[in-house]
PDB file of C-alpha atoms in Angstrom:
ATOM      1  CA  MET A 294       0.000   0.000   0.000  1.00  0.00           C
ATOM      2  CA  LYS A 295       1.388   3.408  -0.916  1.00  0.00           C
ATOM      3  CA  THR A 296       1.940   5.960   1.834  1.00  0.00           C
ATOM      4  CA  ASN A 297      -0.589   8.404   0.325  1.00  0.00           C
ATOM      5  CA  SER A 298      -3.332   5.768   0.182  1.00  0.00           C
ATOM      6  CA  LEU A 299      -2.551   4.679   3.771  1.00  0.00           C
ATOM      7  CA  ILE A 300      -2.864   8.287   4.949  1.00  0.00           C
ATOM      8  CA  SER A 301      -6.138   8.570   3.055  1.00  0.00           C
ATOM      9  CA  VAL A 302      -7.467   5.419   4.728  1.00  0.00           C
ATOM     10  CA  LEU A 303      -6.414   6.642   8.186  1.00  0.00           C
ATOM     11  CA  ARG A 304      -8.096  10.011   7.621  1.00  0.00           C
ATOM     12  CA  ASN A 305     -11.378   8.266   6.890  1.00  0.00           C
ATOM     13  CA  ILE A 306     -11.412   5.863   9.858  1.00  0.00           C
ATOM     14  CA  LYS A 307     -14.463   6.386  12.028  1.00  0.00           C
ATOM     15  CA  LEU A 308     -14.437   5.453  15.688  1.00  0.00           C
ATOM     16  CA  PRO A 309     -17.139   5.654  18.374  1.00  0.00           C
ATOM     17  CA  CYS A 310     -17.254   9.050  20.058  1.00  0.00           C
ATOM     18  CA  HIS A 311     -15.862   8.873  23.610  1.00  0.00           C
ATOM     19  CA  TRP A 312     -18.871  10.842  24.889  1.00  0.00           C
ATOM     20  CA  ASN A 313     -21.698   9.368  22.761  1.00  0.00           C
ATOM     21  CA  LYS A 314     -21.166   5.763  21.629  1.00  0.00           C
ATOM     22  CA  GLN A 315     -23.941   5.993  18.988  1.00  0.00           C
ATOM     23  CA  VAL A 316     -21.935   8.632  17.085  1.00  0.00           C
ATOM     24  CA  LEU A 317     -19.005   7.742  14.845  1.00  0.00           C
ATOM     25  CA  CYS A 318     -16.323  10.392  14.398  1.00  0.00           C
ATOM     26  CA  THR A 319     -13.040  10.457  12.493  1.00  0.00           C
ATOM     27  CA  ILE A 320      -9.673  10.281  14.225  1.00  0.00           C
ATOM     28  CA  LYS A 321      -8.984  13.883  13.263  1.00  0.00           C
ATOM     29  CA  GLN A 322     -11.900  15.041  15.448  1.00  0.00           C
ATOM     30  CA  ASP A 323     -10.715  17.181  18.348  1.00  0.00           C
ATOM     31  CA  CYS A 324     -12.552  16.037  21.493  1.00  0.00           C
ATOM     32  CA  ASN A 325     -12.173  19.529  22.959  1.00  0.00           C
ATOM     33  CA  GLY A 326     -14.574  20.802  20.303  1.00  0.00           C
ATOM     34  CA  CYS A 327     -16.972  17.843  20.460  1.00  0.00           C
ATOM     35  CA  LYS A 328     -20.579  18.905  20.942  1.00  0.00           C
ATOM     36  CA  TYR A 329     -21.264  15.693  22.903  1.00  0.00           C
ATOM     37  CA  ARG A 330     -18.537  16.355  25.498  1.00  0.00           C
ATOM     38  CA  PRO A 331     -20.162  17.216  28.841  1.00  0.00           C
ATOM     39  CA  ALA A 332     -19.007  20.105  31.018  1.00  0.00           C
ATOM     40  CA  ASP A 333     -16.220  19.120  33.441  1.00  0.00           C
ATOM     41  CA  GLU A 334     -18.534  19.434  36.458  1.00  0.00           C
ATOM     42  CA  ASP A 335     -21.055  17.042  34.827  1.00  0.00           C
ATOM     43  CA  LYS A 336     -18.542  14.206  34.333  1.00  0.00           C
ATOM     44  CA  SER A 337     -18.466  11.230  36.728  1.00  0.00           C
ATOM     45  CA  ASN A 338     -15.852  12.733  39.099  1.00  0.00           C
ATOM     46  CA  GLY A 339     -16.366  16.399  38.249  1.00  0.00           C
ATOM     47  CA  LYS A 340     -17.742  17.380  41.655  1.00  0.00           C
ATOM     48  CA  ASN A 341     -15.280  15.328  43.736  1.00  0.00           C
ATOM     49  CA  ASP A 342     -12.663  16.982  45.937  1.00  0.00           C
ATOM     50  CA  PRO A 343      -9.227  17.387  44.293  1.00  0.00           C
ATOM     51  CA  VAL A 344      -6.791  14.465  44.605  1.00  0.00           C
ATOM     52  CA  PHE A 345      -3.071  14.032  43.946  1.00  0.00           C
ATOM     53  CA  ILE A 346      -2.378  13.091  40.340  1.00  0.00           C
ATOM     54  CA  GLY A 347      -0.859   9.643  39.781  1.00  0.00           C
ATOM     55  CA  TRP A 348       2.584   9.230  38.207  1.00  0.00           C
ATOM     56  CA  GLU A 349       3.834   6.270  36.206  1.00  0.00           C
ATOM     57  CA  ILE A 350       7.498   5.983  35.249  1.00  0.00           C
ATOM     58  CA  THR A 351       7.766   4.930  31.603  1.00  0.00           C
ATOM     59  CA  LEU A 352      11.117   4.852  29.797  1.00  0.00           C
ATOM     60  CA  GLY A 353      12.639   6.614  32.798  1.00  0.00           C
ATOM     61  CA  ALA A 354      10.283   9.601  32.693  1.00  0.00           C
ATOM     62  CA  PRO A 355       7.159  10.452  34.718  1.00  0.00           C
ATOM     63  CA  PHE A 356       3.802  10.390  32.940  1.00  0.00           C
ATOM     64  CA  PRO A 357       0.606  11.480  34.710  1.00  0.00           C
ATOM     65  CA  TYR A 358      -2.500   9.345  35.077  1.00  0.00           C
ATOM     66  CA  CYS A 359      -5.832  10.001  36.724  1.00  0.00           C
ATOM     67  CA  PRO A 360      -6.130   7.926  39.922  1.00  0.00           C
ATOM     68  CA  SER A 361      -9.934   8.054  39.659  1.00  0.00           C
ATOM     69  CA  CYS A 362     -10.403   6.598  36.160  1.00  0.00           C
ATOM     70  CA  GLY A 363      -6.905   5.368  35.230  1.00  0.00           C
ATOM     71  CA  GLU A 364      -6.729   7.385  31.984  1.00  0.00           C
ATOM     72  CA  MET A 365      -3.999   9.811  30.955  1.00  0.00           C
ATOM     73  CA  PRO A 366      -5.665  13.101  31.996  1.00  0.00           C
ATOM     74  CA  TYR A 367      -4.225  15.336  29.202  1.00  0.00           C
ATOM     75  CA  SER A 368      -4.151  18.174  31.757  1.00  0.00           C
ATOM     76  CA  THR A 369      -2.526  18.659  35.132  1.00  0.00           C
ATOM     77  CA  GLU A 370      -5.529  20.653  36.379  1.00  0.00           C
ATOM     78  CA  ARG A 371      -8.261  18.035  35.889  1.00  0.00           C
ATOM     79  CA  CYS A 372      -8.900  14.849  33.923  1.00  0.00           C
ATOM     80  CA  VAL A 373     -10.557  15.485  30.561  1.00  0.00           C
ATOM     81  CA  PHE A 374     -12.335  12.118  30.753  1.00  0.00           C
ATOM     82  CA  CYS A 375     -13.853  11.971  34.241  1.00  0.00           C
ATOM     83  CA  GLY A 376     -13.508  15.601  35.382  1.00  0.00           C
ATOM     84  CA  GLN A 377     -11.438  14.774  38.485  1.00  0.00           C
ATOM     85  CA  LYS A 378      -9.593  17.869  39.791  1.00  0.00           C
ATOM     86  CA  PHE A 379      -5.953  17.549  40.883  1.00  0.00           C
ATOM     87  CA  ILE A 380      -4.101  19.109  43.796  1.00  0.00           C
ATOM     88  CA  GLN A 381      -1.431  21.442  42.424  1.00  0.00           C
ATOM     89  CA  ASP A 382       1.759  20.232  44.123  1.00  0.00           C
ATOM     90  CA  GLU A 383       5.522  20.397  43.497  1.00  0.00           C
ATOM     91  CA  ALA A 384       5.465  17.360  41.175  1.00  0.00           C
ATOM     92  CA  ILE A 385       2.969  19.078  38.875  1.00  0.00           C
ATOM     93  CA  ALA A 386       4.951  22.342  38.982  1.00  0.00           C
ATOM     94  CA  GLU A 387       8.116  20.450  37.979  1.00  0.00           C
ATOM     95  CA  TYR A 388       6.298  18.529  35.217  1.00  0.00           C
ATOM     96  CA  ASN A 389       4.859  21.769  33.781  1.00  0.00           C
ATOM     97  CA  LYS A 390       8.230  23.541  33.601  1.00  0.00           C
ATOM     98  CA  PRO A 391       9.351  24.109  30.009  1.00  0.00           C
ATOM     99  CA  PRO A 392      12.488  22.213  28.977  1.00  0.00           C
ATOM    100  CA  GLU A 393      15.784  24.051  29.398  1.00  0.00           C
ATOM    101  CA  THR A 394      17.411  25.543  26.305  1.00  0.00           C
ATOM    102  CA  VAL A 395      20.397  23.571  25.028  1.00  0.00           C
ATOM    103  CA  ILE A 396      23.063  25.184  22.819  1.00  0.00           C
ATOM    104  CA  MET A 397      25.544  23.054  20.916  1.00  0.00           C
ATOM    105  CA  ASP A 398      27.745  22.977  17.809  1.00  0.00           C
ATOM    106  CA  CYS A 399      26.019  22.217  14.508  1.00  0.00           C
ATOM    107  CA  PRO A 400      27.101  18.833  13.098  1.00  0.00           C
ATOM    108  CA  VAL A 401      26.345  19.984   9.520  1.00  0.00           C
ATOM    109  CA  CYS A 402      27.958  23.422   9.109  1.00  0.00           C
ATOM    110  CA  LYS A 403      30.286  23.001  12.130  1.00  0.00           C
ATOM    111  CA  GLY A 404      29.022  26.332  13.518  1.00  0.00           C
ATOM    112  CA  ASN A 405      30.208  26.959  17.071  1.00  0.00           C
ATOM    113  CA  ASN A 406      27.217  27.116  19.480  1.00  0.00           C
ATOM    114  CA  THR A 407      24.746  27.714  16.632  1.00  0.00           C
ATOM    115  CA  MET A 408      22.410  24.763  17.254  1.00  0.00           C
ATOM    116  CA  ILE A 409      19.688  25.870  19.694  1.00  0.00           C
ATOM    117  CA  GLY A 410      17.019  23.549  21.013  1.00  0.00           C
ATOM    118  CA  ALA A 411      15.738  21.599  23.974  1.00  0.00           C
ATOM    119  CA  GLN A 412      16.083  18.136  25.444  1.00  0.00           C
ATOM    120  CA  ALA A 413      12.829  16.227  25.960  1.00  0.00           C
ATOM    121  CA  LYS A 414      12.129  15.220  29.561  1.00  0.00           C
ATOM    122  CA  CYS A 415      10.381  12.005  28.549  1.00  0.00           C
ATOM    123  CA  ASN A 416      13.150  10.403  26.471  1.00  0.00           C
ATOM    124  CA  GLY A 417      16.189  12.715  26.542  1.00  0.00           C
ATOM    125  CA  HIS A 418      16.072  13.360  22.789  1.00  0.00           C
ATOM    126  CA  PHE A 419      17.412  16.712  21.582  1.00  0.00           C
ATOM    127  CA  HIS A 420      15.309  18.800  19.174  1.00  0.00           C
ATOM    128  CA  GLY A 421      16.959  21.885  17.702  1.00  0.00           C
ATOM    129  CA  LYS A 422      17.705  24.143  14.743  1.00  0.00           C
ATOM    130  CA  CYS A 423      20.967  25.729  13.619  1.00  0.00           C
ATOM    131  CA  GLU A 424      20.791  29.507  13.442  1.00  0.00           C
ATOM    132  CA  LYS A 425      23.566  29.546  10.827  1.00  0.00           C
ATOM    133  CA  CYS A 426      22.552  26.933   8.222  1.00  0.00           C
ATOM    134  CA  GLY A 427      18.937  26.148   9.214  1.00  0.00           C
ATOM    135  CA  CYS A 428      19.621  22.455   9.802  1.00  0.00           C
ATOM    136  CA  LYS A 429      16.972  20.814  12.008  1.00  0.00           C
ATOM    137  CA  LEU A 430      18.077  17.999  14.272  1.00  0.00           C
ATOM    138  CA  THR A 431      16.268  15.423  16.344  1.00  0.00           C
ATOM    139  CA  GLU A 432      18.464  12.865  18.051  1.00  0.00           C
TER     140      GLU A 432
END
């Protein structure tokens, strides 16, 4: 199968809506804009007192999970699936910090300290761009 036809097939896949199982939506649907998504307070845990977010170490990095429903919450304020609010503690503050800027020599043009980017917290990979030659690097 050619790449273009595979992309076309994937764009047309329809899956049950997370909020209304009778509705089929495509994978490109943004749940944040879904008309079937209930308000946070109306979800199963939306009115519960805040709890500490759960942390799972995967590939050496912390990933949050909702202790009430077990899903990845996609927010450190409250779970998008069940509405559970989270206590804002030091672990969340550390997780929400932007990655530190890393400056290094460009491996393409050999520019001294011209490659500027960041190192991902989750896997340690560097993502950057050379200010001299425009080379983009992900390692």
